[in-house]
Amino acid sequence: DSRDIAVFAIKEMISDLPGGASLTLEDYGKLVLETNGLDTTLSKEGLLTYFVFEKDIDGAKYSYFSSVYKGSDAFWLFQFACKSSSFDGLKDDIISYASSVEV
């Protein structure tokens, strides 16, 4: 967490998910979108698989850059959140942070 960007991480055990070990990273990303009712597109940039969405919280609009990862026993979802008005200026930094995640 910083003054400009908050980071949230969720770990989901592969064995707890339907289809488990046969799920690809793209399958998991689509499952996250479907489960959360998000109307956005899963994208790839280099080795990064991610989606972006906006949410209003207490009258303020926030942007979430959500990247997915697959480890040996779990999938991970990292969300980098900031005020939507700052997102374009922070996007390159967020991509750099998301690209540095190792699971």
mmCIF file of N, CA and C in Angstrom:
data_model
loop_
_atom_site.group_PDB
_atom_site.id
_atom_site.type_symbol
_atom_site.label_atom_id
_atom_site.label_comp_id
_atom_site.label_asym_id
_atom_site.label_seq_id
_atom_site.Cartn_x
_atom_site.Cartn_y
_atom_site.Cartn_z
ATOM 1 N N ASP A 1 0.851 -1.174 0.000
ATOM 2 C CA ASP A 1 0.000 0.000 0.000
ATOM 3 C C ASP A 1 0.894 1.233 0.000
ATOM 4 N N SER A 2 0.505 2.194 -0.782
ATOM 5 C CA SER A 2 1.225 3.461 -0.820
ATOM 6 C C SER A 2 0.210 4.594 -0.863
ATOM 7 N N ARG A 3 0.689 5.792 -0.989
ATOM 8 C CA ARG A 3 -0.193 6.956 -1.060
ATOM 9 C C ARG A 3 -1.061 6.911 -2.316
ATOM 10 N N ASP A 4 -0.546 6.292 -3.391
ATOM 11 C CA ASP A 4 -1.225 6.309 -4.687
ATOM 12 C C ASP A 4 -1.834 4.983 -5.115
ATOM 13 N N ILE A 5 -1.249 3.868 -4.688
ATOM 14 C CA ILE A 5 -1.669 2.549 -5.176
ATOM 15 C C ILE A 5 -1.829 1.592 -3.996
ATOM 16 N N ALA A 6 -2.945 0.879 -3.980
ATOM 17 C CA ALA A 6 -3.158 -0.193 -3.000
ATOM 18 C C ALA A 6 -3.011 -1.530 -3.723
ATOM 19 N N VAL A 7 -2.509 -2.529 -3.008
ATOM 20 C CA VAL A 7 -2.319 -3.861 -3.593
ATOM 21 C C VAL A 7 -3.040 -4.883 -2.721
ATOM 22 N N PHE A 8 -3.822 -5.729 -3.384
ATOM 23 C CA PHE A 8 -4.540 -6.806 -2.708
ATOM 24 C C PHE A 8 -4.162 -8.116 -3.384
ATOM 25 N N ALA A 9 -4.001 -9.182 -2.613
ATOM 26 C CA ALA A 9 -3.662 -10.483 -3.187
ATOM 27 C C ALA A 9 -4.591 -11.558 -2.629
ATOM 28 N N ILE A 10 -4.999 -12.457 -3.504
ATOM 29 C CA ILE A 10 -5.845 -13.589 -3.124
ATOM 30 C C ILE A 10 -5.187 -14.861 -3.653
ATOM 31 N N LYS A 11 -5.077 -15.852 -2.783
ATOM 32 C CA LYS A 11 -4.533 -17.160 -3.152
ATOM 33 C C LYS A 11 -5.673 -18.169 -3.142
ATOM 34 N N GLU A 12 -5.820 -18.899 -4.255
ATOM 35 C CA GLU A 12 -6.826 -19.955 -4.333
ATOM 36 C C GLU A 12 -6.137 -21.272 -4.670
ATOM 37 N N MET A 13 -6.310 -22.232 -3.805
ATOM 38 C CA MET A 13 -5.682 -23.536 -4.016
ATOM 39 C C MET A 13 -6.253 -24.193 -5.274
ATOM 40 N N ILE A 14 -5.379 -24.726 -6.104
ATOM 41 C CA ILE A 14 -5.806 -25.393 -7.339
ATOM 42 C C ILE A 14 -6.761 -26.534 -7.020
ATOM 43 N N SER A 15 -6.497 -27.244 -5.945
ATOM 44 C CA SER A 15 -7.339 -28.391 -5.581
ATOM 45 C C SER A 15 -8.754 -27.981 -5.171
ATOM 46 N N ASP A 16 -8.982 -26.716 -4.828
ATOM 47 C CA ASP A 16 -10.305 -26.239 -4.427
ATOM 48 C C ASP A 16 -11.155 -25.762 -5.608
ATOM 49 N N LEU A 17 -10.564 -25.685 -6.791
ATOM 50 C CA LEU A 17 -11.267 -25.139 -7.952
ATOM 51 C C LEU A 17 -11.803 -26.249 -8.844
ATOM 52 N N PRO A 18 -12.989 -26.037 -9.438
ATOM 53 C CA PRO A 18 -13.525 -27.030 -10.366
ATOM 54 C C PRO A 18 -12.586 -27.182 -11.565
ATOM 55 N N GLY A 19 -12.195 -28.376 -11.860
ATOM 56 C CA GLY A 19 -11.260 -28.609 -12.967
ATOM 57 C C GLY A 19 -9.820 -28.575 -12.520
ATOM 58 N N GLY A 20 -9.583 -27.986 -11.358
ATOM 59 C CA GLY A 20 -8.292 -27.981 -10.701
ATOM 60 C C GLY A 20 -7.068 -27.880 -11.582
ATOM 61 N N ALA A 21 -6.291 -28.960 -11.587
ATOM 62 C CA ALA A 21 -4.986 -28.964 -12.244
ATOM 63 C C ALA A 21 -5.065 -28.753 -13.754
ATOM 64 N N SER A 22 -6.221 -29.000 -14.356
ATOM 65 C CA SER A 22 -6.321 -28.837 -15.810
ATOM 66 C C SER A 22 -6.572 -27.383 -16.225
ATOM 67 N N LEU A 23 -6.850 -26.494 -15.256
ATOM 68 C CA LEU A 23 -7.105 -25.089 -15.577
ATOM 69 C C LEU A 23 -5.823 -24.388 -16.029
ATOM 70 N N THR A 24 -5.945 -23.650 -17.110
ATOM 71 C CA THR A 24 -4.829 -22.808 -17.550
ATOM 72 C C THR A 24 -4.951 -21.451 -16.864
ATOM 73 N N LEU A 25 -3.949 -20.634 -17.013
ATOM 74 C CA LEU A 25 -3.993 -19.287 -16.465
ATOM 75 C C LEU A 25 -5.153 -18.501 -17.069
ATOM 76 N N GLU A 26 -5.372 -18.664 -18.363
ATOM 77 C CA GLU A 26 -6.483 -17.989 -19.034
ATOM 78 C C GLU A 26 -7.826 -18.499 -18.512
ATOM 79 N N ASP A 27 -7.930 -19.821 -18.280
ATOM 80 C CA ASP A 27 -9.159 -20.386 -17.719
ATOM 81 C C ASP A 27 -9.454 -19.767 -16.354
ATOM 82 N N TYR A 28 -8.429 -19.653 -15.533
ATOM 83 C CA TYR A 28 -8.600 -19.082 -14.200
ATOM 84 C C TYR A 28 -9.036 -17.610 -14.292
ATOM 85 N N GLY A 29 -8.391 -16.856 -15.149
ATOM 86 C CA GLY A 29 -8.758 -15.448 -15.335
ATOM 87 C C GLY A 29 -10.210 -15.303 -15.743
ATOM 88 N N LYS A 30 -10.654 -16.119 -16.689
ATOM 89 C CA LYS A 30 -12.049 -16.074 -17.130
ATOM 90 C C LYS A 30 -12.996 -16.499 -16.008
ATOM 91 N N LEU A 31 -12.574 -17.459 -15.185
ATOM 92 C CA LEU A 31 -13.381 -17.896 -14.050
ATOM 93 C C LEU A 31 -13.548 -16.749 -13.045
ATOM 94 N N VAL A 32 -12.481 -16.003 -12.802
ATOM 95 C CA VAL A 32 -12.554 -14.852 -11.894
ATOM 96 C C VAL A 32 -13.542 -13.820 -12.439
ATOM 97 N N LEU A 33 -13.453 -13.531 -13.732
ATOM 98 C CA LEU A 33 -14.373 -12.563 -14.340
ATOM 99 C C LEU A 33 -15.825 -13.020 -14.200
ATOM 100 N N GLU A 34 -16.062 -14.281 -14.531
ATOM 101 C CA GLU A 34 -17.424 -14.827 -14.486
ATOM 102 C C GLU A 34 -17.961 -14.857 -13.059
ATOM 103 N N THR A 35 -17.162 -15.347 -12.130
ATOM 104 C CA THR A 35 -17.584 -15.479 -10.737
ATOM 105 C C THR A 35 -17.931 -14.130 -10.117
ATOM 106 N N ASN A 36 -17.206 -13.094 -10.523
ATOM 107 C CA ASN A 36 -17.407 -11.766 -9.948
ATOM 108 C C ASN A 36 -18.318 -10.879 -10.794
ATOM 109 N N GLY A 37 -18.866 -11.431 -11.865
ATOM 110 C CA GLY A 37 -19.792 -10.682 -12.704
ATOM 111 C C GLY A 37 -19.170 -9.448 -13.339
ATOM 112 N N LEU A 38 -17.896 -9.539 -13.691
ATOM 113 C CA LEU A 38 -17.194 -8.394 -14.280
ATOM 114 C C LEU A 38 -17.329 -8.398 -15.794
ATOM 115 N N ASP A 39 -17.743 -7.284 -16.336
ATOM 116 C CA ASP A 39 -17.924 -7.134 -17.775
ATOM 117 C C ASP A 39 -16.688 -6.448 -18.357
ATOM 118 N N THR A 40 -15.627 -7.214 -18.484
ATOM 119 C CA THR A 40 -14.375 -6.710 -19.031
ATOM 120 C C THR A 40 -13.663 -7.855 -19.730
ATOM 121 N N THR A 41 -12.554 -7.556 -20.368
ATOM 122 C CA THR A 41 -11.845 -8.542 -21.181
ATOM 123 C C THR A 41 -10.536 -8.954 -20.525
ATOM 124 N N LEU A 42 -10.236 -10.229 -20.587
ATOM 125 C CA LEU A 42 -8.942 -10.732 -20.150
ATOM 126 C C LEU A 42 -7.925 -10.424 -21.243
ATOM 127 N N SER A 43 -6.803 -9.822 -20.865
ATOM 128 C CA SER A 43 -5.778 -9.412 -21.832
ATOM 129 C C SER A 43 -4.438 -10.032 -21.490
ATOM 130 N N LYS A 44 -3.544 -10.027 -22.475
ATOM 131 C CA LYS A 44 -2.166 -10.492 -22.272
ATOM 132 C C LYS A 44 -1.217 -9.428 -22.783
ATOM 133 N N GLU A 45 -0.164 -9.198 -22.020
ATOM 134 C CA GLU A 45 0.912 -8.308 -22.439
ATOM 135 C C GLU A 45 2.201 -8.968 -21.995
ATOM 136 N N GLY A 46 2.971 -9.469 -22.951
ATOM 137 C CA GLY A 46 4.151 -10.247 -22.595
ATOM 138 C C GLY A 46 3.724 -11.485 -21.837
ATOM 139 N N LEU A 47 4.299 -11.696 -20.657
ATOM 140 C CA LEU A 47 3.934 -12.840 -19.827
ATOM 141 C C LEU A 47 2.796 -12.524 -18.862
ATOM 142 N N LEU A 48 2.308 -11.301 -18.897
ATOM 143 C CA LEU A 48 1.287 -10.847 -17.963
ATOM 144 C C LEU A 48 -0.117 -11.105 -18.506
ATOM 145 N N THR A 49 -0.965 -11.744 -17.674
ATOM 146 C CA THR A 49 -2.372 -11.960 -17.991
ATOM 147 C C THR A 49 -3.171 -11.132 -16.994
ATOM 148 N N TYR A 50 -4.052 -10.259 -17.492
ATOM 149 C CA TYR A 50 -4.701 -9.303 -16.603
ATOM 150 C C TYR A 50 -6.046 -8.825 -17.151
ATOM 151 N N PHE A 51 -6.773 -8.110 -16.300
ATOM 152 C CA PHE A 51 -7.969 -7.396 -16.714
ATOM 153 C C PHE A 51 -8.053 -6.120 -15.900
ATOM 154 N N VAL A 52 -8.790 -5.151 -16.422
ATOM 155 C CA VAL A 52 -8.945 -3.853 -15.773
ATOM 156 C C VAL A 52 -10.433 -3.564 -15.639
ATOM 157 N N PHE A 53 -10.815 -3.030 -14.486
ATOM 158 C CA PHE A 53 -12.200 -2.615 -14.300
ATOM 159 C C PHE A 53 -12.247 -1.420 -13.358
ATOM 160 N N GLU A 54 -13.393 -0.739 -13.348
ATOM 161 C CA GLU A 54 -13.600 0.404 -12.461
ATOM 162 C C GLU A 54 -14.729 0.100 -11.487
ATOM 163 N N LYS A 55 -14.643 0.739 -10.325
ATOM 164 C CA LYS A 55 -15.670 0.544 -9.309
ATOM 165 C C LYS A 55 -15.841 1.846 -8.534
ATOM 166 N N ASP A 56 -17.090 2.217 -8.269
ATOM 167 C CA ASP A 56 -17.378 3.380 -7.438
ATOM 168 C C ASP A 56 -17.407 2.946 -5.979
ATOM 169 N N ILE A 57 -16.649 3.653 -5.145
ATOM 170 C CA ILE A 57 -16.623 3.369 -3.716
ATOM 171 C C ILE A 57 -16.826 4.685 -2.975
ATOM 172 N N ASP A 58 -17.913 4.773 -2.246
ATOM 173 C CA ASP A 58 -18.243 5.981 -1.472
ATOM 174 C C ASP A 58 -18.143 7.251 -2.309
ATOM 175 N N GLY A 59 -18.654 7.189 -3.537
ATOM 176 C CA GLY A 59 -18.683 8.359 -4.393
ATOM 177 C C GLY A 59 -17.410 8.646 -5.161
ATOM 178 N N ALA A 60 -16.389 7.835 -4.972
ATOM 179 C CA ALA A 60 -15.128 8.003 -5.709
ATOM 180 C C ALA A 60 -14.949 6.833 -6.667
ATOM 181 N N LYS A 61 -14.398 7.093 -7.844
ATOM 182 C CA LYS A 61 -14.198 6.049 -8.845
ATOM 183 C C LYS A 61 -12.758 5.533 -8.760
ATOM 184 N N TYR A 62 -12.624 4.207 -8.674
ATOM 185 C CA TYR A 62 -11.319 3.560 -8.595
ATOM 186 C C TYR A 62 -11.134 2.610 -9.773
ATOM 187 N N SER A 63 -9.895 2.516 -10.240
ATOM 188 C CA SER A 63 -9.519 1.566 -11.290
ATOM 189 C C SER A 63 -8.724 0.440 -10.653
ATOM 190 N N TYR A 64 -8.986 -0.770 -11.120
ATOM 191 C CA TYR A 64 -8.311 -1.965 -10.619
ATOM 192 C C TYR A 64 -7.612 -2.653 -11.779
ATOM 193 N N PHE A 65 -6.311 -2.824 -11.662
ATOM 194 C CA PHE A 65 -5.522 -3.598 -12.611
ATOM 195 C C PHE A 65 -5.304 -4.938 -11.922
ATOM 196 N N SER A 66 -5.922 -5.986 -12.437
ATOM 197 C CA SER A 66 -5.945 -7.296 -11.779
ATOM 198 C C SER A 66 -5.185 -8.310 -12.614
ATOM 199 N N SER A 67 -4.094 -8.833 -12.063
ATOM 200 C CA SER A 67 -3.270 -9.788 -12.792
ATOM 201 C C SER A 67 -3.362 -11.155 -12.120
ATOM 202 N N VAL A 68 -3.308 -12.215 -12.943
ATOM 203 C CA VAL A 68 -3.432 -13.584 -12.435
ATOM 204 C C VAL A 68 -2.136 -14.350 -12.680
ATOM 205 N N TYR A 69 -1.864 -15.280 -11.755
ATOM 206 C CA TYR A 69 -0.631 -16.060 -11.786
ATOM 207 C C TYR A 69 -0.959 -17.496 -11.381
ATOM 208 N N LYS A 70 -0.152 -18.435 -11.852
ATOM 209 C CA LYS A 70 -0.329 -19.834 -11.466
ATOM 210 C C LYS A 70 0.963 -20.344 -10.862
ATOM 211 N N GLY A 71 0.864 -20.820 -9.625
ATOM 212 C CA GLY A 71 1.982 -21.440 -8.947
ATOM 213 C C GLY A 71 1.850 -22.949 -9.008
ATOM 214 N N SER A 72 2.670 -23.644 -8.274
ATOM 215 C CA SER A 72 2.637 -25.105 -8.306
ATOM 216 C C SER A 72 1.390 -25.680 -7.641
ATOM 217 N N ASP A 73 0.843 -24.966 -6.641
ATOM 218 C CA ASP A 73 -0.317 -25.490 -5.925
ATOM 219 C C ASP A 73 -1.497 -24.519 -5.861
ATOM 220 N N ALA A 74 -1.330 -23.308 -6.416
ATOM 221 C CA ALA A 74 -2.388 -22.310 -6.274
ATOM 222 C C ALA A 74 -2.359 -21.299 -7.419
ATOM 223 N N PHE A 75 -3.524 -20.700 -7.625
ATOM 224 C CA PHE A 75 -3.633 -19.530 -8.494
ATOM 225 C C PHE A 75 -3.630 -18.309 -7.590
ATOM 226 N N TRP A 76 -3.116 -17.228 -8.108
ATOM 227 C CA TRP A 76 -3.058 -15.963 -7.372
ATOM 228 C C TRP A 76 -3.705 -14.865 -8.206
ATOM 229 N N LEU A 77 -4.416 -13.973 -7.528
ATOM 230 C CA LEU A 77 -4.973 -12.773 -8.135
ATOM 231 C C LEU A 77 -4.397 -11.582 -7.378
ATOM 232 N N PHE A 78 -3.663 -10.732 -8.084
ATOM 233 C CA PHE A 78 -3.139 -9.494 -7.504
ATOM 234 C C PHE A 78 -3.916 -8.339 -8.113
ATOM 235 N N GLN A 79 -4.420 -7.458 -7.260
ATOM 236 C CA GLN A 79 -5.151 -6.290 -7.726
ATOM 237 C C GLN A 79 -4.411 -5.028 -7.279
ATOM 238 N N PHE A 80 -4.123 -4.177 -8.247
ATOM 239 C CA PHE A 80 -3.481 -2.894 -8.002
ATOM 240 C C PHE A 80 -4.558 -1.840 -8.217
ATOM 241 N N ALA A 81 -4.913 -1.097 -7.179
ATOM 242 C CA ALA A 81 -6.022 -0.157 -7.242
ATOM 243 C C ALA A 81 -5.535 1.274 -7.021
ATOM 244 N N CYS A 82 -6.154 2.186 -7.755
ATOM 245 C CA CYS A 82 -5.858 3.611 -7.586
ATOM 246 C C CYS A 82 -7.082 4.406 -8.020
ATOM 247 N N LYS A 83 -7.091 5.684 -7.697
ATOM 248 C CA LYS A 83 -8.179 6.533 -8.169
ATOM 249 C C LYS A 83 -8.145 6.546 -9.691
ATOM 250 N N SER A 84 -9.306 6.434 -10.296
ATOM 251 C CA SER A 84 -9.389 6.366 -11.758
ATOM 252 C C SER A 84 -8.754 7.582 -12.422
ATOM 253 N N SER A 85 -8.833 8.725 -11.784
ATOM 254 C CA SER A 85 -8.250 9.938 -12.353
ATOM 255 C C SER A 85 -6.728 9.870 -12.434
ATOM 256 N N SER A 86 -6.110 8.963 -11.675
ATOM 257 C CA SER A 86 -4.655 8.802 -11.668
ATOM 258 C C SER A 86 -4.177 7.591 -12.472
ATOM 259 N N PHE A 87 -5.123 6.753 -12.912
ATOM 260 C CA PHE A 87 -4.750 5.461 -13.500
ATOM 261 C C PHE A 87 -3.822 5.587 -14.706
ATOM 262 N N ASP A 88 -4.145 6.442 -15.659
ATOM 263 C CA ASP A 88 -3.314 6.551 -16.861
ATOM 264 C C ASP A 88 -1.871 6.906 -16.519
ATOM 265 N N GLY A 89 -1.666 7.790 -15.560
ATOM 266 C CA GLY A 89 -0.316 8.182 -15.162
ATOM 267 C C GLY A 89 0.426 7.120 -14.378
ATOM 268 N N LEU A 90 -0.311 6.200 -13.756
ATOM 269 C CA LEU A 90 0.303 5.150 -12.934
ATOM 270 C C LEU A 90 0.380 3.798 -13.644
ATOM 271 N N LYS A 91 -0.272 3.665 -14.781
ATOM 272 C CA LYS A 91 -0.399 2.359 -15.435
ATOM 273 C C LYS A 91 0.945 1.713 -15.726
ATOM 274 N N ASP A 92 1.923 2.453 -16.232
ATOM 275 C CA ASP A 92 3.229 1.861 -16.527
ATOM 276 C C ASP A 92 3.889 1.319 -15.258
ATOM 277 N N ASP A 93 3.792 2.065 -14.148
ATOM 278 C CA ASP A 93 4.342 1.585 -12.880
ATOM 279 C C ASP A 93 3.609 0.333 -12.417
ATOM 280 N N ILE A 94 2.284 0.334 -12.538
ATOM 281 C CA ILE A 94 1.493 -0.825 -12.122
ATOM 282 C C ILE A 94 1.870 -2.051 -12.937
ATOM 283 N N ILE A 95 2.036 -1.896 -14.236
ATOM 284 C CA ILE A 95 2.448 -3.019 -15.081
ATOM 285 C C ILE A 95 3.820 -3.528 -14.653
ATOM 286 N N SER A 96 4.710 -2.620 -14.329
ATOM 287 C CA SER A 96 6.047 -3.007 -13.864
ATOM 288 C C SER A 96 5.941 -3.796 -12.560
ATOM 289 N N TYR A 97 5.123 -3.318 -11.618
ATOM 290 C CA TYR A 97 4.934 -4.031 -10.344
ATOM 291 C C TYR A 97 4.316 -5.404 -10.590
ATOM 292 N N ALA A 98 3.272 -5.447 -11.415
ATOM 293 C CA ALA A 98 2.591 -6.722 -11.695
ATOM 294 C C ALA A 98 3.541 -7.707 -12.377
ATOM 295 N N SER A 99 4.418 -7.203 -13.231
ATOM 296 C CA SER A 99 5.374 -8.062 -13.941
ATOM 297 C C SER A 99 6.462 -8.602 -13.020
ATOM 298 N N SER A 100 6.641 -7.984 -11.851
ATOM 299 C CA SER A 100 7.686 -8.415 -10.946
ATOM 300 C C SER A 100 7.213 -9.488 -9.951
ATOM 301 N N VAL A 101 5.914 -9.782 -9.939
ATOM 302 C CA VAL A 101 5.370 -10.762 -9.001
ATOM 303 C C VAL A 101 5.897 -12.149 -9.336
ATOM 304 N N GLU A 102 6.351 -12.850 -8.305
ATOM 305 C CA GLU A 102 6.781 -14.246 -8.451
ATOM 306 C C GLU A 102 5.992 -15.098 -7.460
ATOM 307 N N VAL A 103 5.409 -16.191 -7.977
ATOM 308 C CA VAL A 103 4.676 -17.114 -7.101
ATOM 309 C C VAL A 103 5.301 -18.496 -7.175
#
